[in-house]
Every structure is written in C-alpha cells, then in structure tokens.
XYZ file of C-alpha atoms in Angstrom:
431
model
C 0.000 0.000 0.000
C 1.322 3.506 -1.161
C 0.714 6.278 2.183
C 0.211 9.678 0.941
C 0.945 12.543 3.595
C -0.526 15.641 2.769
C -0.992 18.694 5.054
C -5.149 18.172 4.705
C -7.243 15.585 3.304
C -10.033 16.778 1.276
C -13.098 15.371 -1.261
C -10.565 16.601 -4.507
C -7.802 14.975 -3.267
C -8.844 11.581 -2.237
C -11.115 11.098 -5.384
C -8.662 12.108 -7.652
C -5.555 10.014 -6.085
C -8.006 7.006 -5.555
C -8.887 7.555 -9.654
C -4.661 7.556 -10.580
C -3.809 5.040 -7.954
C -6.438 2.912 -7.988
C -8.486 2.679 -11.405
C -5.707 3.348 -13.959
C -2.614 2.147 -11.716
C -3.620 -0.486 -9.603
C -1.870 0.562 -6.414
C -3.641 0.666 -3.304
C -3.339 4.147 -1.458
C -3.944 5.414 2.214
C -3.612 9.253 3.100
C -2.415 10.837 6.392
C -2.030 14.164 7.833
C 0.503 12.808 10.622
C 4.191 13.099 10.054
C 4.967 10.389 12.783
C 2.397 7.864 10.956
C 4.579 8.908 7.661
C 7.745 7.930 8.771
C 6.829 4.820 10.389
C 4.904 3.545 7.329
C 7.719 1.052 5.604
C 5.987 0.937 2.205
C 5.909 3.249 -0.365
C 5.214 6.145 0.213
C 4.831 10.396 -1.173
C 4.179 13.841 0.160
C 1.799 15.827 -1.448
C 2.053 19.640 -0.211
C 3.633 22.763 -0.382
C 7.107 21.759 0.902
C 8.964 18.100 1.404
C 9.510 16.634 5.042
C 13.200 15.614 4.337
C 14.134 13.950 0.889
C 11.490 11.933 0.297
C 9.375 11.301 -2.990
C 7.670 14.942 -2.934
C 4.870 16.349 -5.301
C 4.419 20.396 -4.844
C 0.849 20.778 -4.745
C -1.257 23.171 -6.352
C -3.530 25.012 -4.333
C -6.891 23.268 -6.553
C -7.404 20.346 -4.417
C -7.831 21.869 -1.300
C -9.895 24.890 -2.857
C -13.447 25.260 -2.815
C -16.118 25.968 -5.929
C -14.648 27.328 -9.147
C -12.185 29.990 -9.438
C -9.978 31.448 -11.968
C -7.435 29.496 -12.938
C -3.976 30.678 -14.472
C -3.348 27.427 -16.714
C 0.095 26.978 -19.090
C 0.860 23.729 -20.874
C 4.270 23.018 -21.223
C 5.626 19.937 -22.568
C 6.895 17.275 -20.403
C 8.947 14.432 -22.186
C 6.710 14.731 -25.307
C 3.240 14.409 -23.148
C 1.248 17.680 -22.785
C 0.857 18.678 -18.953
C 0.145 21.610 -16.744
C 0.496 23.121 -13.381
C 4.201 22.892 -13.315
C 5.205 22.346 -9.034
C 8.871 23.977 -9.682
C 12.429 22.344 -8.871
C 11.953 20.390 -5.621
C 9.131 18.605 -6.551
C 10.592 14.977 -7.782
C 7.493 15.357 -10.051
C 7.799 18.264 -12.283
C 3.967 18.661 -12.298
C 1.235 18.682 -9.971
C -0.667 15.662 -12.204
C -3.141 15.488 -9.238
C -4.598 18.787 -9.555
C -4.205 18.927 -13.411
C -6.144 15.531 -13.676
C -9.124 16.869 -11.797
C -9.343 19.515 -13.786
C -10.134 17.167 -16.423
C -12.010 14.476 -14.917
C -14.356 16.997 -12.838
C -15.206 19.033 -16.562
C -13.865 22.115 -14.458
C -13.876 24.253 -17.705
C -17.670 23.464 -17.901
C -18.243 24.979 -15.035
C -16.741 28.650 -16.029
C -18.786 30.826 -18.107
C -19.371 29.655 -21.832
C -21.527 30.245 -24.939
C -23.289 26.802 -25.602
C -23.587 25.391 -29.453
C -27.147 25.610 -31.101
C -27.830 22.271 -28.620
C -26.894 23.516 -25.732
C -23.601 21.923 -25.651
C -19.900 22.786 -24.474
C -18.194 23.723 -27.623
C -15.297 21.435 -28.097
C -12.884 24.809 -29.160
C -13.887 26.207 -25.449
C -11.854 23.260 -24.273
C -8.103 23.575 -23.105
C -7.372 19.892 -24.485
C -8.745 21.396 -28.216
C -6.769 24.603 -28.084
C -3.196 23.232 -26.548
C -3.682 19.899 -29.162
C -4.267 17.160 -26.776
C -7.617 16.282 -27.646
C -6.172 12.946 -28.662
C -4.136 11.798 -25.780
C -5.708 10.452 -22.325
C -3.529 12.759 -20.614
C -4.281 11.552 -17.219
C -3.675 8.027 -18.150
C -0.515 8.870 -19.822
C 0.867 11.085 -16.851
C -0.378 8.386 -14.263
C 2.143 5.766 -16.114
C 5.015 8.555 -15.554
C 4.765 8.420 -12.426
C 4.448 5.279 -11.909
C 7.746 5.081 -13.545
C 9.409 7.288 -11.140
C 7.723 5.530 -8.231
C 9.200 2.350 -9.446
C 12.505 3.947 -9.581
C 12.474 4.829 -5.847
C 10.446 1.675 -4.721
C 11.120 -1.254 -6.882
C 8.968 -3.606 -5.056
C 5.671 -1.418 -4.909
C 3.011 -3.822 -5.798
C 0.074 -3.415 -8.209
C -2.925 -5.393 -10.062
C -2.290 -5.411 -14.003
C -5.119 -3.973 -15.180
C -6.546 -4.875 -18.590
C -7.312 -3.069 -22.139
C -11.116 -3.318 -22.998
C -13.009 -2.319 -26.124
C -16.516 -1.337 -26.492
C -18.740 -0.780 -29.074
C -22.119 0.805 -29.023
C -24.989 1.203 -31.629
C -27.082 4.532 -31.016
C -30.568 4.183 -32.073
C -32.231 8.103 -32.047
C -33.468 7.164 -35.085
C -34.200 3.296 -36.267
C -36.051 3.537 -39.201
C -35.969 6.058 -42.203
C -39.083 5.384 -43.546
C -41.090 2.284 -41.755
C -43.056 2.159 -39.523
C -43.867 6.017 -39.264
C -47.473 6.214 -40.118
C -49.519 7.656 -42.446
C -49.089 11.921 -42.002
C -45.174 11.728 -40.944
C -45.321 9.231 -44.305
C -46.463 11.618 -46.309
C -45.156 14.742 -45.401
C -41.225 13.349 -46.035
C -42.644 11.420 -49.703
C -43.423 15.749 -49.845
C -40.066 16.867 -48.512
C -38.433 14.276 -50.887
C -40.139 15.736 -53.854
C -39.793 19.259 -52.799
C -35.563 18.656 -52.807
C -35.944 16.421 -55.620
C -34.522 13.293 -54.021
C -36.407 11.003 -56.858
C -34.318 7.895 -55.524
C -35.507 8.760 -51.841
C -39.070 8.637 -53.168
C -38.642 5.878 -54.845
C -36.846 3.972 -51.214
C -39.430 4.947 -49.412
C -42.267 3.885 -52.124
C -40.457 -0.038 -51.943
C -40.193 0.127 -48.273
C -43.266 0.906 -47.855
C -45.106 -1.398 -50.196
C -42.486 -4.287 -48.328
C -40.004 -4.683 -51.447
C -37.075 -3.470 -50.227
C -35.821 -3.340 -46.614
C -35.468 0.019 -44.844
C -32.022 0.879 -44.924
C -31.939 1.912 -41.470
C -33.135 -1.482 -40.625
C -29.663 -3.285 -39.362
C -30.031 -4.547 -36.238
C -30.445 -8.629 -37.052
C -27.097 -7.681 -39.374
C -25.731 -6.029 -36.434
C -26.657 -8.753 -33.865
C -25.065 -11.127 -36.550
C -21.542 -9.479 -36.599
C -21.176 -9.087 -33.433
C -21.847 -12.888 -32.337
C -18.706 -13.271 -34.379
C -16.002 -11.286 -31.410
C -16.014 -11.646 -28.167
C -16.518 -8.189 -27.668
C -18.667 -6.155 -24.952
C -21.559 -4.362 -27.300
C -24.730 -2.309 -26.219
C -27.579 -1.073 -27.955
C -28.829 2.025 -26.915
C -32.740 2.960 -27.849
C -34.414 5.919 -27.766
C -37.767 5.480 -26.635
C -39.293 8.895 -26.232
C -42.300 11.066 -27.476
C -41.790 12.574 -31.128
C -40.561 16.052 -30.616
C -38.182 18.697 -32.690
C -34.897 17.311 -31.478
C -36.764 13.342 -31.044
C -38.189 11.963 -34.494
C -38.088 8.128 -33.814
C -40.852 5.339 -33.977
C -43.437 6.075 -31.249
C -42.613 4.182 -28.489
C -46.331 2.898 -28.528
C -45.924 1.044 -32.442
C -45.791 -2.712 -31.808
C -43.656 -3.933 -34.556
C -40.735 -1.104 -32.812
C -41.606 -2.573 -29.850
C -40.745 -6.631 -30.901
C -38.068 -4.871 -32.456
C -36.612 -4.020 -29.449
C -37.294 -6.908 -27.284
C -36.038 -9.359 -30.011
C -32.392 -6.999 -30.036
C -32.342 -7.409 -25.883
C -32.411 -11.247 -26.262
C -28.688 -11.136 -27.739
C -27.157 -8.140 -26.065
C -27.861 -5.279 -23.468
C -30.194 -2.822 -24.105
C -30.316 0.546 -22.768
C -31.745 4.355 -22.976
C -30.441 6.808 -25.659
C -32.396 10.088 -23.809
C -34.786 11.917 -25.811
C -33.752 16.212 -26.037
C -36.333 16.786 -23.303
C -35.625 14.181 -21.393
C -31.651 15.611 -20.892
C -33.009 18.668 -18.688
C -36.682 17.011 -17.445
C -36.211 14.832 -14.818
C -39.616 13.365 -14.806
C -39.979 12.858 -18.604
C -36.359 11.099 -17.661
C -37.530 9.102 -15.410
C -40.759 8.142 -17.805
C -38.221 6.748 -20.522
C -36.624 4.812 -18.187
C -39.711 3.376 -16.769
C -41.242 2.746 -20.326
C -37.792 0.606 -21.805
C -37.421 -1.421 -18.518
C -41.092 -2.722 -18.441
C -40.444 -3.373 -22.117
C -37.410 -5.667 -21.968
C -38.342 -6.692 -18.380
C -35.126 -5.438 -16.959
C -33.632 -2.963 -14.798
C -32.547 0.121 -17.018
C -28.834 1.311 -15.409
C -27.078 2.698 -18.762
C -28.086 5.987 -20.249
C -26.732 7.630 -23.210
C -27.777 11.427 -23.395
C -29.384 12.982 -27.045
C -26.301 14.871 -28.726
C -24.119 13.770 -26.194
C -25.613 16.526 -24.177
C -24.023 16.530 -21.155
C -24.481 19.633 -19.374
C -22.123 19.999 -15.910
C -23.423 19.131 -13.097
C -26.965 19.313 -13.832
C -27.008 16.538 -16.246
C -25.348 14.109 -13.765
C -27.516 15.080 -11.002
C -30.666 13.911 -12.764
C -29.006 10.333 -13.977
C -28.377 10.224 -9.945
C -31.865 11.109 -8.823
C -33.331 8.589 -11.425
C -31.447 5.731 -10.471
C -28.937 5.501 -13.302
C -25.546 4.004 -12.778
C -23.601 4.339 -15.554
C -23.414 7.054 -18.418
C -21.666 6.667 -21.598
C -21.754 10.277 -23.472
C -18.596 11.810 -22.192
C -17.342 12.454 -25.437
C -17.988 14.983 -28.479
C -19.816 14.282 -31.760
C -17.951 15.604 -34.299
C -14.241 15.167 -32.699
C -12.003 12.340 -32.109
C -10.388 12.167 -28.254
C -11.196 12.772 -24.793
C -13.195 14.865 -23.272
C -12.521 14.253 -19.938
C -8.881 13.616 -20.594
C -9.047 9.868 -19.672
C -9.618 6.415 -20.928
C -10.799 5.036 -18.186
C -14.106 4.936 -16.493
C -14.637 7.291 -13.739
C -17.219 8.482 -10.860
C -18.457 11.790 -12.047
C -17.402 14.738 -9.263
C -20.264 17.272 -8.397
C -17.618 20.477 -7.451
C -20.708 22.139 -6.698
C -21.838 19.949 -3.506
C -17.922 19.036 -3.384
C -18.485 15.357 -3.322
C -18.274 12.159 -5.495
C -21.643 10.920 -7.044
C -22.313 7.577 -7.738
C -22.620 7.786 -11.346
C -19.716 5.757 -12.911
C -18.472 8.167 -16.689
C -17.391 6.150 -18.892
C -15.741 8.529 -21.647
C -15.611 7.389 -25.461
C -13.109 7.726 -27.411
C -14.782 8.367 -31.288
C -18.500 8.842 -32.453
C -18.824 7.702 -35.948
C -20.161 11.167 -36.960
C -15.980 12.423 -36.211
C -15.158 10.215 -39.070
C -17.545 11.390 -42.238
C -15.393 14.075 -43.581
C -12.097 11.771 -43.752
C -11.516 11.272 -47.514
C -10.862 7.250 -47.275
C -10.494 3.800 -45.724
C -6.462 4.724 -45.022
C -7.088 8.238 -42.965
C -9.157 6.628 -40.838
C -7.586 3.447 -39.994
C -4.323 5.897 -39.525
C -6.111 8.127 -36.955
C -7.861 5.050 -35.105
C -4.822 3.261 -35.144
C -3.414 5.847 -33.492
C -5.940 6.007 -30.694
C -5.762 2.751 -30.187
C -2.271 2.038 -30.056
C -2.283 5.124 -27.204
C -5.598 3.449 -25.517
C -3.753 0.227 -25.674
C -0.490 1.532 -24.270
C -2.134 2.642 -20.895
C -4.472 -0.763 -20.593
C -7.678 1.710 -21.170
C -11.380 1.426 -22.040
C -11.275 2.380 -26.094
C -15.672 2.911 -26.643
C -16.577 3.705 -30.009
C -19.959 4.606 -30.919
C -21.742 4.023 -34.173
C -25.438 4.690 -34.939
C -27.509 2.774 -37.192
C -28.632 5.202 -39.192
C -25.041 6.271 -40.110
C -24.467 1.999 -41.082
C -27.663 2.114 -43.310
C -27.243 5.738 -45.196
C -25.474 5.307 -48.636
C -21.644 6.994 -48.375
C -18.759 6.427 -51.054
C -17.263 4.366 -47.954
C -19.066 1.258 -46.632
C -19.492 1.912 -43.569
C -20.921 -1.580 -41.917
C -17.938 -3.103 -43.850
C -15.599 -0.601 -42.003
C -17.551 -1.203 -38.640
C -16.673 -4.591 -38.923
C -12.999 -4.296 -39.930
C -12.894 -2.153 -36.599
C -14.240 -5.048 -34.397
C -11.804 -7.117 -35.937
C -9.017 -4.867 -35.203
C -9.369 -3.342 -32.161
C -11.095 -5.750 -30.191
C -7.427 -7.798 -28.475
C-alpha cells in the first residue's frame, strides 16, 4: 500500500488520487495528515504539499485540491517528455507537475463549469476546451501522466506492488433514429414522400415507395445484421434505444408502435439494451424518469445505462438527474464531431459534483470516437491511420477504447461502406 501525507485531506484529493492510484494504476493508497504515521509507514510512500519533510518522494501541490467551488485558474501547458501537462510544481518537486490537480481539472469538466456560450444544442463547444486549443484532444492525458509516475515511483520503490489492469473495447450502436421510412405512419409518411419531392430526391421517393409497399428493406433497418456481426467477437456491445415522445430534437418510432416494440425486445435477447435520452428528457427529470420506466417494463429489466441525445451533457446538472433517477452508468462523455477525450481519460470514472464538493455515484465512462468524427475523412487509409493511433495510445495505458456508431449512419449510402468498415474495426481493435 502507497501512504500519501498531505498537510489536509479533502473530497478533490482523495477522489482524484483514488482515480490515478487505484483505477488506472492499480496501487492501493492510504492518506495521512501525521508526520509520525509517515515515517513509520515502511511501504511506499509520497508527500503531497507545499514543501517536502526531508528527501522523500515529494509532489508540490497546487492550491486546486484543497480549494473550494470554481475559481480562476492561471493554466500553461508546457511539454513534459513529449506528453502535454500543466500546473508545473517547480524544482523540488521529484514530479515536475502537480498531475493530481491537473487531472481533476479534467475528470471533474472544471472548464464546464466557467462561463461559456453553448452550441445551437446547448452543448460545451469542443474549441472552449483547453485539451482542443493546446492539441491534446487525442491523448488520455491523465492516463498517460499516471504511467510517468508510476515510472518514477518504481525507480524509488522497486517492489511497490500493483494489479495489471486490462485493455477493454466497447462498441455501441445509437438508435435516435431506427427507421428512415417504416413504420412512421400515415401523415409523418407523407409529409417526407413531400419533402423528398420538394428537394428532388427522386431515388428517396422511390426507397421509401419499396419500403413501404415491403419490397425493399429500410435501410436503417440493421439490427439482425448487427446482432449477426457481433456474435462473431467476443466483444462487450450495447444497444442504446431511444424510446421517447416525437418532438423537434426526437423523431423516432413512437414508443407505442408494436412492430418497434418486438423490435426491441427481439435486439435485448442477444445483447444489453439501454436508454439513448430523448432532447427533453436531458433537462426534465420526470420525462427522464418516464423513458426509463417505459424501456425497462419493455425488456423486463432494470434500465442502469443511459446515453444522453447529442451527447448533451451539461455539468453538473445533467449528472444530477441520472443520480436522482437511479442511473448508474453514463456513456456520453465524449464529443460528436471530434475524435479524443473529453474528460482527458480512458478510463471509467465516478463523475465529481464540485458544486456539492463530493463524489456521485454515477460511474463516466468517456468514449473515445463517435462515428459522426469520421464522415469528412476522404478514405479507408485516414481513418484506420487516426484510429490506429488512438488505439495504439488506448492500448499503451491498458484503457477502455468505446466507439460509438449509430444505425442510421451503417444504413445511409456513403462512397465508404461503412458496416464493412464497422466490422474491420471489431476485428481490429477488439485484443
């Protein structure tokens, strides 16, 4: 067990060692506020504070973790051995950075917090964010920076033990929209046969025309294909349904049609099945908690996994209402339209409310690419050479690499093929 003496023990501090010691690391951790307890302890063992006790292994804090609410923050990345970092602690720290206080940072979305113009969904832009503007979007900083130090850790204490942890993939299907023409009855049929006239799609017309009249299969209409590939890796997958009201932002299949209904059930008999959140549903905690309700008495089980509409996670708001309703685990720390990580991290982590200063119980597990980030690369070799790379980097720090593809994006007609891609993924990225 590694003993951490610091000069106070607070929320920041303990969540955010527990997250580098513990999750990505593997090293158990303690924390004291005695000196006496300190030099007894014949383990491993670090001070994390203004000033070192004697000569031991010493991190310079920052003052962040043992703050309170948001302040301004004065933040410079510098380059440490190639890795992006910030907060530098100065020339007696054996660390050259205070990665404790720069990792929560990250993790707890403290940029979120600060004031910010929201996109046309009310999201957090993606250039608002110090990872996008200092180029480390890419990089799970925090996972990268915990392995440094456990490098230097090693060198002082070669026998400090630890459980190997091991690299995971993930893939999830979002369904916000799982049919583009079936199954939509007679007025929302009609008015898009209108649209598609209007814009002069003639071959949309003519789709919809077959689909409807049961020729053709609606393109949108992959899940059996879906279910089929995936029984071939042993690979962790999850569907994600929305099951909401039609709205502006929410334009599935009622969640009252039948056939949608069997559609779902039948998809939950070969692999878990949870809630995409409708648009409403992300700030309306009871039409939440209605969705929820709905989907679990559908499929007969408990509903634990949400995904929010547009990835629409909104700091700490969002989180608090996934808490109230009973949710466990959320899987939309990510952005739409740009590869990396949001959060800074590859691996899964308890979301911190800085507001109430205290750890909820809602498990973030951050993706690393929506397949919306990949539409504008040109071919088959750009993206396998920026996935590689994320994997490889994933991979390197024994992460949780998520991907998430939608149906819709798997059934539309691109000069790529994009289920044939999806599947070249699995096969890559899943060992």
């Amino acid at each position: 067990m590694l003993l951490l003496f610091t000069h106070k023990v607070t929320n920041r501090l303990t969540y955010t060692a527990r997250h580098i010691f513990e999750k990505i690391l593997g090293i158990e951790i303690a924390f004291t506020t005695k000196v006496e307890d300190f030099i007894k302890h014949s383990g491993p063992k670090m001070t994390y504070s203004k000033q070192p006790l004697q000569n031991e292994f010493f991190v310079r804090s920052n003052d962040l973790l043992f703050e309170q609410g948001i302040n301004d923050l004065d933040i410079k990345v510098s380059d440490w051995e190639g890795i992006p970092c910030f907060f530098a602690s100065g020339e007696k720290s054996t660390v050259p950075y205070d990665i404790f206080s720069a990792s929560f940072f990250l993790l707890s979305r403290y940029e979120e917090y600060l004031p910010h113009v929201k996109d046309s969904v009310g999201r957090f832009p993606v250039k608002e964010s110090i990872a996008y503007q200092n180029k480390f979007l890419e990089l799970p900083v925090v996972d990268l920076w915990a392995h440094k130090l456990l490098e230097m850790l090693k060198e002082r204490f070669p026998d400090i033990k630890k459980k190997e942890r091991a690299y995971s993939f993930t893939s999830i299907i979002n369904v916000t929209t799982s049919h583009c023409y079936a199954m939509r009855g007679l007025t929302r049929s009609i008015g898009g046969f209108l649209l598609d006239l209007g814009n002069f799609k003639f071959r949309s017309v003519a789709d919809r025309f077959l689909v409807l009249l049961g020729v053709k299969q609606d393109p949108y209409d992959n899940f059996y294909e879906l279910v089929d590939i995936h029984k071939k890796f042993p690979i962790k997958t999850m569907f994600f349904f929305q099951f909401a009201k039609h709205s502006a932002h929410d334009k599935n299949i009622s969640p009252n049609n039948n056939k949608f209904r069997y559609l779902i059930k039948s998809v939950a008999d070969y692999s878990v099945v949870s809630l995409s959140t409708s648009f409403l549903s992300s700030t309306d905690k009871s039409v939440l908690q209605e969705e929820k309700k709905r989907l679990s008495n559908l499929i007969n089980r408990p509903i634990s996994y949400s995904r929010l509409r547009y990835n629409r996670v909104s700091v700490p708001t969002t989180y608090r209402n996934l808490v109230e309703t009973e949710f466990t685990d959320d899987f939309s720390m990510g952005y739409t339209h740009e590869i990396g990580f949001r959060a800074g991290t590859c691996t899964p982590f308890h979301f911190y409310d800085i507001n109430m200063e205290v750890k909820q119980p809602l498990k973030v597990h951050p993706f690393a690419m929506h397949d919306y980030a990949l539409v504008n690369y040109k071919n088959r070799e750009e993206i396998f050479e920026k996935m590689d790379r994320m994997y490889r980097l994933v991979k390197q720090v024994n992460g949780d690499f998520i991907i998430i593809f939608s149906n819709e994006l798997l059934g539309s007609r691109h000069s790529l093929d994009w289920m044939e891609l999806y599947q070249s993924f699995l096969k890559r990225y899943y060992v």
